[in-house]
Short mmCIF file of C-alpha atoms and ligand atoms in Angstrom, two decimals:
data_model
loop_
_atom_site.label_atom_id
_atom_site.label_comp_id
_atom_site.label_asym_id
_atom_site.label_seq_id
_atom_site.Cartn_x
_atom_site.Cartn_y
_atom_site.Cartn_z
CA UNK A 1438 15.07 3.33 13.35
CA UNK A 1439 15.44 4.86 9.91
CA UNK A 1440 12.98 6.94 8.01
CA UNK A 1441 12.59 6.07 4.33
CA UNK A 1442 13.94 8.92 2.16
CA UNK A 1443 11.32 11.19 0.63
CA UNK A 1444 11.13 11.79 -3.11
CA UNK A 1445 10.77 15.53 -3.47
CA UNK A 1446 10.37 17.56 -6.64
CA UNK A 1447 9.08 14.65 -8.77
CA UNK A 1448 5.52 13.39 -8.77
CA UNK A 1449 5.64 9.67 -9.63
CA UNK A 1450 1.91 9.73 -10.41
CA UNK A 1451 1.87 12.68 -12.85
CA UNK A 1452 0.49 12.43 -16.39
CA UNK A 1453 3.20 12.71 -19.06
CA UNK A 1454 3.98 12.44 -22.76
CA UNK A 1455 7.50 11.66 -24.00
CA UNK A 1456 9.37 10.08 -26.87
CA UNK A 1457 9.64 6.28 -26.96
CA UNK A 1458 13.41 6.46 -26.49
CA UNK A 1459 13.40 9.31 -23.92
CA UNK A 1460 14.76 8.18 -20.54
CA UNK A 1461 12.22 7.81 -17.78
CA UNK A 1462 13.11 10.30 -15.02
CA UNK A 1463 10.65 9.04 -12.38
CA UNK A 1464 11.68 5.45 -11.88
CA UNK A 1465 15.41 6.20 -12.01
CA UNK A 1466 14.91 8.86 -9.31
CA UNK A 1467 12.87 6.50 -7.14
CA UNK A 1468 15.54 3.82 -7.44
CA UNK A 1469 18.33 6.27 -6.66
CA UNK A 1470 16.51 7.41 -3.50
CA UNK A 1471 16.64 4.00 -1.77
CA UNK A 1472 14.99 0.57 -1.45
CA UNK A 1473 11.91 2.13 0.18
CA UNK A 1474 10.91 5.68 -0.71
CA UNK A 1475 8.24 7.89 0.81
CA UNK A 1476 6.10 9.90 -1.63
CA UNK A 1477 2.90 11.94 -1.50
CA UNK A 1478 -0.06 9.73 -2.40
CA UNK A 1479 -2.53 11.11 -4.99
CA UNK A 1480 -5.35 10.60 -2.46
CA UNK A 1481 -3.39 12.46 0.24
CA UNK A 1482 -0.90 11.58 2.97
CA UNK A 1483 2.26 9.52 2.64
CA UNK A 1484 2.74 6.34 0.61
CA UNK A 1485 5.79 4.07 0.35
CA UNK A 1486 7.27 2.70 -2.86
CA UNK A 1487 9.54 -0.36 -2.87
CA UNK A 1488 12.33 -0.08 -5.44
CA UNK A 1489 14.48 -3.12 -4.70
CA UNK A 1490 13.81 -6.60 -6.11
CA UNK A 1491 14.33 -8.72 -2.97
CA UNK A 1492 12.31 -6.37 -0.76
CA UNK A 1493 9.56 -6.23 -3.39
CA UNK A 1494 9.19 -10.01 -3.44
CA UNK A 1495 9.02 -10.03 0.39
CA UNK A 1496 6.30 -7.38 0.35
CA UNK A 1497 4.30 -9.18 -2.34
CA UNK A 1498 4.33 -12.40 -0.28
CA UNK A 1499 3.75 -10.81 3.16
CA UNK A 1500 0.31 -11.73 4.57
CA UNK A 1501 0.37 -8.57 6.71
CA UNK A 1502 0.26 -6.42 3.57
CA UNK A 1503 -3.10 -6.80 1.84
CA UNK A 1504 -5.14 -5.59 -1.12
CA UNK A 1505 -8.49 -4.93 0.57
CA UNK A 1506 -9.38 -1.23 0.10
CA UNK A 1507 -11.06 -1.43 3.54
CA UNK A 1508 -7.49 -1.19 4.90
CA UNK A 1509 -6.65 2.02 2.97
CA UNK A 1510 -5.88 5.17 4.97
CA UNK A 1511 -9.16 6.41 6.51
CA UNK A 1512 -9.11 9.74 4.68
CA UNK A 1513 -8.63 8.34 1.17
CA UNK A 1514 -11.23 9.09 -1.46
CA UNK A 1515 -11.78 5.84 -3.35
CA UNK A 1516 -12.13 7.53 -6.73
CA UNK A 1517 -8.99 9.71 -6.40
CA UNK A 1518 -7.02 6.68 -5.25
CA UNK A 1519 -8.41 4.53 -8.10
CA UNK A 1520 -9.52 1.87 -5.62
CA UNK A 1521 -12.13 -0.82 -6.04
CA UNK A 1522 -14.88 -1.36 -3.50
CA UNK A 1523 -13.87 -3.21 -0.33
CA UNK A 1524 -13.53 -7.00 -0.34
CA UNK A 1525 -16.74 -7.24 1.72
CA UNK A 1526 -18.65 -5.17 -0.86
CA UNK A 1527 -17.05 -6.75 -3.94
CA UNK A 1528 -15.03 -9.89 -3.34
CA UNK A 1529 -12.60 -10.37 -6.23
CA UNK A 1530 -9.08 -11.56 -7.02
CA UNK A 1531 -7.87 -8.00 -6.64
CA UNK A 1532 -9.59 -7.21 -3.31
CA UNK A 1533 -9.33 -10.52 -1.42
CA UNK A 1534 -6.34 -12.05 0.34
CA UNK A 1535 -5.61 -15.24 2.28
CA UNK A 1536 -7.78 -18.36 2.01
CA UNK A 1537 -10.68 -16.63 0.22
CA UNK A 1538 -8.31 -15.31 -2.42
CA UNK A 1539 -6.69 -18.74 -2.75
CA UNK A 1540 -10.11 -20.37 -3.30
CA UNK A 1541 -10.99 -17.90 -6.04
CA UNK A 1542 -7.56 -18.40 -7.65
CA UNK A 1543 -8.17 -22.17 -7.66
CA UNK A 1544 -11.44 -21.59 -9.49
CA UNK A 1545 -9.68 -19.51 -12.17
CA UNK A 1546 -6.34 -21.30 -12.39
CA UNK A 1547 -6.99 -24.21 -14.76
CA UNK A 1548 -8.92 -21.97 -17.16
CA UNK A 1549 -5.93 -19.71 -17.74
CA UNK A 1550 -3.11 -22.18 -17.04
CA UNK A 1551 -0.35 -23.11 -19.48
CA UNK A 1552 -2.05 -26.22 -20.91
CA UNK A 1553 -5.37 -24.54 -21.56
CA UNK A 1554 -3.75 -21.48 -23.10
CA UNK A 1555 -1.46 -23.58 -25.33
CA UNK A 1556 -4.58 -25.22 -26.72
CA UNK A 1557 -5.80 -21.76 -27.77
CA UNK A 1558 -2.69 -21.04 -29.81
CA UNK A 1559 -4.15 -21.64 -33.29
CA UNK A 1560 -7.27 -19.66 -32.47
CA UNK A 1561 -5.27 -16.69 -31.14
CA UNK A 1562 -3.02 -16.69 -34.21
CA UNK A 1563 -6.14 -16.83 -36.41
CA UNK A 1564 -7.64 -13.80 -34.63
CA UNK A 1565 -4.41 -11.80 -35.02
CA UNK A 1566 -4.26 -12.75 -38.72
CA UNK A 1567 -7.90 -11.92 -39.37
CA UNK A 1568 -7.78 -8.50 -37.71
CA UNK A 1569 -4.51 -7.49 -39.39
CA UNK A 1570 -5.73 -8.73 -42.78
CA UNK A 1571 -8.90 -6.61 -42.45
CA UNK A 1572 -6.78 -3.58 -41.62
CA UNK A 1573 -4.41 -4.26 -44.51
CA UNK A 1574 -7.20 -4.48 -47.06
CA UNK A 1575 -7.01 -0.90 -48.34
CA UNK A 1576 -3.18 -0.99 -48.49
CA UNK A 1577 -2.77 2.39 -46.78
CA UNK A 1578 -0.86 3.25 -43.62
CA UNK A 1579 -2.85 2.20 -40.56
CA UNK A 1580 -2.57 3.34 -36.95
CA UNK A 1581 -2.39 0.06 -35.06
CA UNK A 1582 -3.03 1.79 -31.70
CA UNK A 1583 -6.38 2.93 -33.06
CA UNK A 1584 -7.32 -0.12 -35.11
CA UNK A 1585 -5.67 -3.15 -33.57
CA UNK A 1586 -4.08 -3.06 -30.11
CA UNK A 1587 -7.38 -2.61 -28.26
CA UNK A 1588 -9.53 -4.82 -30.51
CA UNK A 1589 -7.19 -7.79 -30.62
CA UNK A 1590 -6.88 -8.61 -26.88
CA UNK A 1591 -10.59 -7.91 -26.43
CA UNK A 1592 -11.52 -10.21 -29.30
CA UNK A 1593 -9.31 -12.96 -27.84
CA UNK A 1594 -10.81 -12.51 -24.36
CA UNK A 1595 -14.44 -12.43 -25.47
CA UNK A 1596 -13.87 -15.43 -27.73
CA UNK A 1597 -12.25 -17.36 -24.88
CA UNK A 1598 -14.97 -16.44 -22.40
CA UNK A 1599 -17.79 -17.34 -24.80
CA UNK A 1600 -19.13 -13.80 -25.16
CA UNK A 1601 -20.43 -12.90 -28.66
CA UNK A 1602 -17.76 -11.14 -30.72
CA UNK A 1603 -20.35 -8.61 -31.87
CA UNK A 1604 -19.80 -7.04 -28.43
CA UNK A 1605 -16.15 -6.12 -29.05
CA UNK A 1606 -16.85 -2.46 -29.88
CA UNK A 1607 -19.01 -2.04 -26.81
CA UNK A 1608 -16.31 -3.66 -24.67
CA UNK A 1609 -13.64 -1.36 -26.18
CA UNK A 1610 -15.77 1.68 -25.45
CA UNK A 1611 -16.31 0.60 -21.83
CA UNK A 1612 -12.57 -0.08 -21.34
CA UNK A 1613 -11.82 3.45 -22.59
CA UNK A 1614 -14.39 4.91 -20.22
CA UNK A 1615 -12.83 3.02 -17.28
CA UNK A 1616 -9.94 5.49 -17.52
CA UNK A 1617 -12.17 8.57 -17.78
CA UNK A 1618 -12.53 11.23 -15.13
CA UNK A 1619 -16.23 12.08 -15.29
CA UNK A 1620 -18.07 11.34 -12.03
CA UNK A 1621 -19.90 8.01 -12.28
CA UNK A 1622 -18.21 7.10 -15.58
CA UNK A 1623 -16.22 4.22 -14.14
CA UNK A 1624 -19.25 2.74 -12.46
CA UNK A 1625 -21.17 2.88 -15.76
CA UNK A 1626 -18.23 1.25 -17.59
CA UNK A 1627 -18.02 -1.54 -14.98
CA UNK A 1628 -21.77 -2.09 -15.33
CA UNK A 1629 -21.46 -2.23 -19.14
CA UNK A 1630 -18.63 -4.79 -19.01
CA UNK A 1631 -20.43 -6.82 -16.35
CA UNK A 1632 -23.54 -6.85 -18.54
CA UNK A 1633 -21.48 -8.16 -21.47
CA UNK A 1634 -20.06 -10.81 -19.19
CA UNK A 1635 -23.60 -11.95 -18.39
CA UNK A 1636 -24.02 -13.12 -21.98
CA UNK A 1637 -21.26 -15.70 -21.42
CA UNK A 1638 -22.87 -16.96 -18.21
CA UNK A 1639 -26.17 -18.14 -19.63
CA UNK A 1640 -27.13 -21.82 -19.54
CA UNK A 1641 -26.02 -22.30 -23.14
CA UNK A 1642 -22.61 -20.66 -22.45
CA UNK A 1643 -19.74 -22.77 -23.76
CA UNK A 1644 -16.69 -20.63 -22.98
CA UNK A 1645 -14.54 -20.05 -19.94
CA UNK A 1646 -17.18 -17.77 -18.41
CA UNK A 1647 -19.56 -20.72 -18.04
CA UNK A 1648 -16.71 -22.87 -16.72
CA UNK A 1649 -15.82 -20.25 -14.14
CA UNK A 1650 -19.48 -20.11 -13.09
CA UNK A 1651 -19.36 -23.86 -12.48
CA UNK A 1652 -16.01 -23.78 -10.65
CA UNK A 1653 -16.48 -20.64 -8.52
CA UNK A 1654 -16.99 -21.01 -4.74
CA UNK A 1655 -20.56 -22.22 -4.18
CA UNK A 1656 -21.80 -19.08 -2.43
CA UNK A 1657 -20.78 -16.83 -5.40
CA UNK A 1658 -23.63 -14.61 -6.57
CA UNK A 1659 -24.37 -13.76 -10.19
CA UNK A 1660 -23.17 -10.20 -9.55
CA UNK A 1661 -19.88 -11.49 -8.19
CA UNK A 1662 -19.36 -13.79 -11.19
CA UNK A 1663 -19.99 -10.92 -13.56
CA UNK A 1664 -17.47 -8.82 -11.65
CA UNK A 1665 -14.83 -11.58 -11.91
CA UNK A 1666 -15.33 -11.59 -15.68
CA UNK A 1667 -15.23 -7.80 -15.81
CA UNK A 1668 -11.87 -7.97 -13.97
CA UNK A 1669 -10.44 -10.44 -16.49
CA UNK A 1670 -11.60 -8.38 -19.46
CA UNK A 1671 -10.39 -5.04 -18.13
CA UNK A 1672 -7.07 -6.27 -16.66
CA UNK A 1673 -6.41 -8.30 -19.81
CA UNK A 1674 -7.17 -5.49 -22.24
CA UNK A 1675 -5.47 -2.55 -20.55
CA UNK A 1676 -2.07 -4.17 -20.13
CA UNK A 1677 -1.89 -6.19 -23.35
CA UNK A 1678 -3.01 -3.17 -25.40
CA UNK A 1679 -0.06 -1.10 -24.17
CA UNK A 1680 2.39 -4.00 -24.49
CA UNK A 1681 1.33 -4.66 -28.09
CA UNK A 1682 2.14 -1.10 -29.15
CA UNK A 1683 5.71 -1.22 -27.85
CA UNK A 1684 6.26 -4.77 -29.05
CA UNK A 1685 5.07 -4.14 -32.62
CA UNK A 1686 7.08 -0.92 -32.81
CA UNK A 1687 10.19 -2.80 -31.75
CA UNK A 1688 9.46 -5.76 -34.04
CA UNK A 1689 9.17 -3.46 -37.06
CA UNK A 1690 11.82 -0.95 -36.14
CA UNK A 1691 14.52 -2.29 -38.37
CA UNK A 1692 12.30 -2.46 -41.44
CA UNK A 1693 10.69 -5.36 -43.29
CA UNK A 1694 11.26 -8.91 -42.02
CA UNK A 1695 11.34 -11.27 -44.98
CA UNK A 1696 13.13 -13.92 -42.90
CA UNK A 1697 11.02 -16.82 -41.66
CA UNK A 1698 9.93 -16.49 -38.04
CA UNK A 1699 12.57 -17.56 -35.59
CA UNK A 1700 10.83 -18.72 -32.44
CA UNK A 1701 13.82 -18.07 -30.18
CA UNK A 1702 14.27 -14.54 -31.49
CA UNK A 1703 10.56 -13.90 -31.25
CA UNK A 1704 10.34 -15.06 -27.63
CA UNK A 1705 13.41 -13.00 -26.71
CA UNK A 1706 11.82 -9.92 -28.25
CA UNK A 1707 8.58 -10.48 -26.30
CA UNK A 1708 10.38 -11.09 -23.01
CA UNK A 1709 12.78 -8.22 -23.44
CA UNK A 1710 9.99 -5.81 -24.40
CA UNK A 1711 7.86 -6.85 -21.44
CA UNK A 1712 10.87 -6.56 -19.12
CA UNK A 1713 12.08 -3.16 -20.31
CA UNK A 1714 8.63 -1.62 -20.93
CA UNK A 1715 6.34 -3.29 -18.39
CA UNK A 1716 2.82 -2.07 -19.17
CA UNK A 1717 1.97 -1.95 -15.45
CA UNK A 1718 4.76 0.29 -14.05
CA UNK A 1719 3.56 -0.22 -10.47
CA UNK A 1720 1.64 -2.97 -8.73
CA UNK A 1721 -1.81 -2.11 -7.43
CA UNK A 1722 -2.08 -0.57 -3.94
CA UNK A 1723 -1.48 -2.71 -0.91
CA UNK A 1724 -1.98 -1.72 2.73
CA UNK A 1725 -0.32 -2.78 5.97
CA UNK A 1726 -2.76 -4.40 8.40
CA UNK A 1727 -0.46 -3.77 11.36
CA UNK A 1728 2.55 -1.66 12.25
CA UNK A 1729 5.62 -3.27 10.66
CA UNK A 1730 9.20 -2.66 9.63
CA UNK A 1731 10.37 -2.47 6.01
CA UNK A 1732 13.98 -1.73 5.07
CA UNK A 1733 14.53 -0.33 8.57
CA UNK A 1734 11.55 2.03 8.40
CA UNK A 1735 8.61 1.59 10.77
CA UNK A 1736 5.32 1.81 8.83
CA UNK A 1737 2.04 2.40 10.66
CA UNK A 1738 -1.01 0.17 10.14
CA UNK A 1739 -3.00 1.14 7.01
CA UNK A 1740 0.13 2.44 5.29
CA UNK A 1741 -0.23 2.38 1.47
CA UNK A 1742 2.57 0.47 -0.29
CA UNK A 1743 3.44 0.02 -3.98
CA UNK A 1744 6.12 -1.91 -5.81
CA UNK A 1745 7.96 -0.06 -8.56
CA UNK A 1746 7.90 -2.76 -11.25
CA UNK A 1747 9.41 -0.58 -13.97
CA UNK A 1748 12.23 0.75 -11.79
CA UNK A 1749 13.15 -2.72 -10.51
CA UNK A 1750 13.01 -4.37 -13.95
CA UNK A 1751 15.24 -1.72 -15.49
CA UNK A 1752 17.75 -1.50 -12.61
CA UNK A 1753 21.19 -1.88 -14.25
CA UNK A 1754 22.45 -3.49 -11.01
CA UNK A 1755 19.75 -6.17 -10.93
CA UNK A 1756 20.88 -9.81 -11.14
CA UNK A 1757 19.61 -11.69 -14.19
CA UNK A 1758 16.33 -13.53 -13.64
CA UNK A 1759 12.63 -13.07 -14.12
CA UNK A 1760 11.48 -9.49 -13.65
CA UNK A 1761 8.33 -8.32 -11.95
CA UNK A 1762 6.33 -7.53 -15.12
CA UNK A 1763 3.55 -9.89 -14.04
CA UNK A 1764 4.02 -9.32 -10.29
CA UNK A 1765 4.99 -12.03 -7.78
CA UNK A 1766 3.46 -13.95 -4.88
CA UNK A 1767 -0.20 -14.91 -4.48
CA UNK A 1768 -1.45 -12.11 -6.76
CA UNK A 1769 0.90 -12.99 -9.66
CA UNK A 1770 -0.90 -12.17 -12.91
CA UNK A 1771 -3.40 -14.90 -13.70
CA UNK A 1772 -3.41 -13.94 -17.38
CA UNK A 1773 0.37 -14.07 -17.93
CA UNK A 1774 0.23 -17.17 -20.18
CA UNK A 1775 -2.51 -15.68 -22.30
CA UNK A 1776 -0.76 -12.33 -22.60
CA UNK A 1777 2.49 -13.93 -23.73
CA UNK A 1778 0.64 -16.07 -26.28
CA UNK A 1779 -1.11 -13.01 -27.71
CA UNK A 1780 2.16 -11.12 -27.99
CA UNK A 1781 4.07 -14.01 -29.57
CA UNK A 1782 1.24 -14.63 -32.02
CA UNK A 1783 1.36 -11.07 -33.31
CA UNK A 1784 5.09 -11.19 -33.97
CA UNK A 1785 4.69 -14.51 -35.82
CA UNK A 1786 1.74 -13.32 -37.91
CA UNK A 1787 3.51 -10.08 -38.84
CA UNK A 1788 6.56 -12.02 -39.97
CA UNK A 1789 4.74 -14.79 -41.85
CA UNK A 1790 1.79 -12.91 -43.36
CA UNK A 1791 3.16 -9.36 -43.59
CA UNK A 1792 6.90 -9.78 -44.20
CA UNK A 1793 7.08 -6.32 -45.81
CA UNK A 1794 5.42 -4.53 -42.89
CA UNK A 1795 7.31 -1.48 -41.65
CA UNK A 1796 6.85 1.51 -39.40
CA UNK A 1797 5.61 4.48 -41.40
CA UNK A 1798 7.57 6.93 -39.19
CA UNK A 1799 11.07 6.65 -37.70
CA UNK A 1800 11.02 4.66 -34.45
CA UNK A 1801 12.39 7.63 -32.48
CA UNK A 1802 9.40 9.77 -33.46
CA UNK A 1803 6.90 7.51 -31.68
CA UNK A 1804 5.53 9.00 -28.48
CA UNK A 1805 4.13 7.42 -25.33
CA UNK A 1806 1.61 8.96 -22.96
CA UNK A 1807 0.35 8.11 -19.51
CA UNK A 1808 -2.74 9.54 -17.87
CA UNK A 1809 -0.89 9.27 -14.55
CA UNK A 1810 -1.84 7.55 -11.30
CA UNK A 1811 -0.75 3.93 -11.45
CA UNK A 1812 -1.35 3.71 -15.20
CA UNK A 1813 1.42 2.82 -17.59
CA UNK A 1814 2.34 4.46 -20.87
CA UNK A 1815 0.72 3.67 -24.18
CA UNK A 1816 1.94 4.79 -27.60
CA UNK A 1817 -0.06 7.77 -28.83
CA UNK A 1818 -0.05 6.35 -32.38
CA UNK A 1819 1.63 3.50 -34.28
CA UNK A 1820 1.48 4.17 -38.03
CA UNK A 1821 2.38 1.01 -39.95
CA UNK A 1822 2.45 0.14 -43.66
CA UNK A 1823 1.46 -3.51 -43.50
CA UNK A 1824 2.38 -4.13 -47.12
CA UNK A 1825 5.65 -2.20 -46.91
C1 LIG B 81 1.22 -7.94 -20.82
C2 LIG B 81 0.07 -8.13 -20.21
C3 LIG B 81 -0.13 -8.14 -18.72
C4 LIG B 81 0.63 -7.59 -17.71
C5 LIG B 81 1.93 -6.83 -17.84
C6 LIG B 81 -0.05 -7.85 -16.46
C7 LIG B 81 0.45 -7.47 -15.21
C8 LIG B 81 -0.14 -7.85 -14.02
C9 LIG B 81 0.43 -7.58 -12.71
C10 LIG B 81 1.73 -6.83 -12.44
C11 LIG B 81 -0.41 -8.11 -11.79
C12 LIG B 81 -0.22 -8.11 -10.26
C13 LIG B 81 -0.72 -6.82 -9.65
C14 LIG B 81 -0.45 -6.75 -8.16
O1 LIG B 81 0.15 -7.66 -7.57
O2 LIG B 81 -0.87 -5.76 -7.55
C15 LIG B 81 -1.53 -8.69 -12.50
C16 LIG B 81 -2.61 -9.29 -11.90
C17 LIG B 81 -3.72 -9.71 -12.61
N1 LIG B 81 -3.85 -9.82 -13.97
FE1 LIG B 81 -2.47 -9.30 -15.34
N2 LIG B 81 -1.19 -8.55 -16.73
C18 LIG B 81 -1.27 -8.76 -18.08
C19 LIG B 81 -2.26 -9.46 -18.76
C20 LIG B 81 -3.39 -9.99 -18.18
C21 LIG B 81 -4.42 -10.72 -18.88
C22 LIG B 81 -4.41 -11.07 -20.37
C23 LIG B 81 -5.39 -11.01 -17.96
C24 LIG B 81 -6.70 -11.74 -18.12
C25 LIG B 81 -6.84 -12.82 -18.80
C26 LIG B 81 -4.94 -10.49 -16.67
C27 LIG B 81 -5.65 -10.57 -15.50
C28 LIG B 81 -5.11 -10.28 -14.25
C29 LIG B 81 -5.85 -10.48 -13.02
C30 LIG B 81 -7.29 -10.96 -12.88
C31 LIG B 81 -4.97 -10.13 -11.99
C32 LIG B 81 -5.24 -10.18 -10.48
C33 LIG B 81 -4.69 -11.47 -9.93
C34 LIG B 81 -4.80 -11.55 -8.42
O3 LIG B 81 -4.85 -10.51 -7.77
O4 LIG B 81 -4.82 -12.68 -7.90
N3 LIG B 81 -3.72 -9.88 -16.85
N4 LIG B 81 -1.34 -8.54 -13.85
#
């Protein structure tokens, strides 16, 4: 029996700031170490990171490797590990597995499926146009990371869910606080987002929140429904926000775009950006429910396992094919269609409505920062002259 190699001297969960074009040392080192690599977990003890595409897809589909934080190593502090409550305390897409997870997925699926999301296309384009036009009004350079990339996905989500758009600022504030370190701050942010969600669940609700209420498993409580909506808002904002920064920077990097939008080129840009700069660099934590073997290494029960999405996507030896940006298996991102629509819409609106838009600093001067843990990088600023 083998032992997975250890990654020494590099902390894959450290906070960092680096240039947008600077090579990423962590994921290359993980990949070079082997298909399964042992690291020190932030909450203590060993953890195992999968760095090979085929093994990752096996892990993500293996019913013996689950999400429920009840299966985390006994000594782990939930806050340090960034874990949710257990599935028994807070059943959700991200804590449940097996038939209960499948039932909850079925309740969500049609609401965020391809057909439904396609029907939102005009509305999403209109939101992108409206927010960028407001920002462009005073014709100065604007920082799109401050003024747009958080607001836009939140506006789209609240609009879709049927939550009043007057709540966008409060939602943005709560999403920011979700990443804070103060004791109790996350709990307060979850409560704030859940309270916002409640306004879409009322009897008069006409958005997807009310539809989810009517489709959710019959025993779902009001608190559980609010948590499901919180999860959609937070998961949808955090990732799309970061992806928008990199995408817009790349879309504007070679100066103004007076050419009419080319759908093929636009979709390639979105896919390539998501593939090369996946906003979620790792999956969420999973835990073995039993002793099992992975890549020749025997893992104990309750072993924490992650998939290195960024490292696998950017592996020069990887065969062509869909990357792991949105995960794989039963927990594949339920918002993938919506995220791609939002990203495509921005590129189109920039090219049609702001053909002179350009970066106000050289591309290579943009910087990306991560607060560490499982979080991805986000540009620290994105100064853009929307009128050229
Ligand atoms: C570019 C944007 C996005 C990226 C890169 C992304 C990435 C991911 C990934 C990698 C997973 C799987 C995590 C795992 O297996 O541990 C996931 C799951 C999830 N995503 Fe996304 N996501 C994005 C946008 C969204 C949006 C817009 C929404 C909401 C509408 C959303 C809601 C969710 C939810 C609820 C899950 C959990 C699904 C489950 O466990 O069954 N995501 N996402």
